XYZ file of C-alpha atoms in Angstrom:
214
model
C 25.597 8.801 22.259
C 21.987 8.894 23.482
C 22.114 12.647 23.974
C 23.522 13.125 20.475
C 20.808 11.013 18.895
C 17.971 12.719 20.769
C 19.258 16.159 19.930
C 19.640 15.401 16.224
C 16.354 13.535 15.999
C 14.494 16.519 17.373
C 16.266 18.839 14.979
C 15.572 16.555 12.032
C 11.872 16.333 12.864
C 11.649 20.090 13.197
C 13.377 20.481 9.846
C 10.995 18.119 8.024
C 7.950 19.774 9.578
C 8.714 23.036 7.808
C 10.091 21.622 4.568
C 8.600 22.910 1.331
C 8.351 21.390 -2.109
C 10.306 22.787 -5.065
C 7.184 24.786 -6.002
C 7.426 26.641 -2.696
C 4.282 24.970 -1.286
C 4.376 23.069 2.046
C 4.788 19.318 1.671
C 1.697 17.184 2.213
C 1.349 15.222 5.464
C 2.333 11.837 3.987
C 5.512 13.262 2.482
C 6.327 14.905 5.829
C 5.790 11.608 7.656
C 8.094 9.863 5.200
C 10.715 12.560 5.621
C 10.509 12.406 9.419
C 10.869 8.615 9.440
C 13.808 8.802 7.039
C 15.446 11.452 9.189
C 15.252 9.305 12.305
C 16.616 6.233 10.534
C 19.366 8.259 8.900
C 20.404 9.778 12.217
C 20.690 6.353 13.841
C 22.757 4.920 10.991
C 24.996 7.973 10.755
C 25.715 8.049 14.467
C 26.251 4.296 14.730
C 28.804 4.207 11.931
C 30.846 7.175 13.105
C 33.732 7.378 15.536
C 32.931 9.092 18.822
C 34.426 12.393 17.689
C 32.422 12.470 14.481
C 29.035 11.229 15.713
C 27.400 14.647 15.791
C 28.474 15.471 12.252
C 27.670 12.060 10.720
C 24.333 11.750 12.469
C 23.356 15.157 11.096
C 24.338 14.109 7.576
C 22.413 10.852 7.944
C 19.319 12.701 9.124
C 19.337 15.060 6.145
C 19.857 12.251 3.607
C 17.238 10.083 5.285
C 14.713 12.911 5.318
C 15.141 13.411 1.596
C 14.751 9.707 0.817
C 11.696 9.272 3.020
C 10.074 12.389 1.616
C 10.445 11.129 -1.948
C 8.791 7.796 -1.048
C 5.836 9.561 0.540
C 5.515 11.859 -2.449
C 5.364 8.931 -4.917
C 2.468 7.327 -3.032
C 0.668 10.665 -2.734
C 0.912 11.255 -6.474
C -0.287 7.739 -7.254
C -3.202 8.121 -4.839
C -4.297 11.350 -6.522
C -4.128 9.734 -9.968
C -6.127 6.697 -8.853
C -8.859 8.769 -7.199
C -9.393 10.587 -10.482
C -9.574 7.454 -12.615
C -11.161 4.631 -10.548
C -14.915 4.110 -10.124
C -16.824 4.943 -6.967
C -17.060 1.304 -5.861
C -13.328 1.140 -5.210
C -11.933 2.184 -1.814
C -8.533 3.890 -1.484
C -6.719 4.438 1.822
C -3.308 6.118 2.086
C -1.598 5.205 5.371
C 1.531 7.217 4.587
C 3.738 4.237 3.767
C 1.273 2.309 1.565
C -1.851 2.601 -0.549
C -4.624 0.091 0.091
C -7.030 -0.247 -2.851
C -10.107 -2.325 -1.912
C -12.252 -4.033 -4.565
C -15.585 -5.665 -3.576
C -15.514 -9.357 -4.526
C -19.278 -9.412 -5.129
C -18.725 -7.122 -8.131
C -15.511 -8.785 -9.306
C -16.655 -12.409 -9.086
C -19.772 -14.541 -9.235
C -20.633 -16.635 -6.164
C -18.083 -19.417 -5.520
C -16.142 -18.430 -8.652
C -12.635 -17.090 -9.211
C -13.393 -15.939 -12.760
C -13.370 -12.175 -13.121
C -16.538 -10.515 -14.319
C -18.273 -7.149 -14.129
C -17.409 -3.528 -14.625
C -14.505 -3.443 -12.139
C -12.316 -5.232 -14.674
C -11.904 -1.816 -16.273
C -10.648 -0.513 -12.933
C -8.025 -3.263 -12.875
C -6.819 -2.124 -16.296
C -6.683 1.444 -14.997
C -4.836 0.260 -11.897
C -2.295 -1.612 -14.030
C -1.714 1.524 -16.091
C -1.096 3.515 -12.911
C 1.365 0.921 -11.609
C 3.285 1.136 -14.866
C 3.533 4.901 -14.391
C 5.043 4.379 -10.934
C 7.534 1.516 -11.480
C 9.271 2.072 -8.133
C 6.326 0.540 -6.257
C 5.551 -3.093 -5.500
C 2.156 -4.741 -5.142
C 0.572 -7.296 -2.827
C -2.844 -8.688 -3.832
C -4.759 -10.111 -0.852
C -7.999 -12.063 -1.215
C -10.472 -12.063 1.704
C -13.646 -14.064 2.375
C -16.507 -14.167 4.867
C -16.923 -17.131 7.214
C -19.539 -18.967 5.133
C -18.265 -22.504 4.486
C -15.119 -24.106 5.820
C -11.992 -22.115 6.603
C -9.950 -24.225 4.170
C -12.405 -23.614 1.326
C -12.490 -19.871 1.986
C -8.700 -19.681 2.049
C -8.441 -21.531 -1.261
C -11.149 -19.406 -2.927
C -9.614 -16.151 -1.687
C -6.201 -17.278 -2.961
C -7.571 -18.109 -6.416
C -9.362 -14.758 -6.558
C -6.183 -12.905 -5.594
C -4.327 -14.757 -8.354
C -7.041 -13.865 -10.881
C -6.673 -10.170 -10.019
C -2.870 -10.430 -10.230
C -3.127 -12.071 -13.653
C -5.292 -9.196 -14.847
C -2.657 -6.712 -13.657
C 0.059 -8.677 -15.464
C -2.095 -8.665 -18.605
C -2.163 -4.883 -18.233
C 1.629 -4.768 -18.391
C 2.689 -4.962 -14.725
C 5.867 -7.027 -14.292
C 5.036 -10.326 -12.487
C 8.017 -9.952 -10.152
C 6.426 -6.813 -8.681
C 3.318 -8.728 -7.549
C 2.759 -11.120 -4.646
C -0.579 -12.816 -3.949
C -2.012 -13.910 -0.607
C -5.201 -15.818 0.239
C -6.217 -14.589 3.705
C -9.519 -16.466 3.721
C -11.820 -15.465 6.574
C -9.015 -14.513 8.997
C -9.053 -10.710 8.526
C -12.679 -9.490 8.661
C -13.394 -5.759 8.620
C -17.033 -6.165 9.667
C -19.245 -8.611 11.553
C -19.958 -11.919 9.835
C -23.282 -12.087 11.684
C -25.114 -9.943 9.120
C -25.385 -10.122 5.301
C -24.037 -6.568 5.078
C -20.995 -7.425 7.174
C -20.258 -10.580 5.203
C -20.473 -8.577 1.982
C -17.834 -6.144 3.274
C -15.570 -9.012 4.266
C -15.646 -10.479 0.738
C -13.038 -8.274 -0.893
C -9.691 -8.092 -2.656
C -7.123 -5.618 -1.326
C -4.281 -4.347 -3.489
C -1.523 -2.987 -1.250
C 0.962 -0.698 -2.995
C 4.244 0.127 -1.272
C 7.519 1.788 -2.180
C 10.327 -0.687 -2.886
């Protein structure tokens, strides 16, 4: 069983590494990663469900199906990333990890101090983001509010939660189905910079919109 899985996994990974898109161009790295992951999962499921005499055949089928499914998921996120980079302003950060897009909005531009009421030019970016999400209905969204460590932890968690909800409400107003969105108030627990400097605290005050395939 172990030998069968290792053999097919290696073959599946080799297959996805040289896969090309329908246009004849090589697939981008995120799509290849998705295809490779799908191939591995498919091989495991196919081999596990088969009788001993059919494991080699069923694991191979599972690897091929899984590679196709994973590749499609990666491709959706890649296309959405490209569309967002063309349409969002320079103050918005976008990171594609291969299985998710992380769109980072600075809270200092979105909100006034100690307020959860949206303001500023980035509201237009939220409208643009909502439009993009409607174009890719197979994705789901998590809105995470973050704060620096100024004030109590409880206050920061509550403020970050209310800010995440305000961003989510703006996305819903732009037409995104509420059931696709989940909000989280992370407070000061997930800093990306030092809270010892004003510049670091400014980076830590942010809202992250995490987009994943369903």
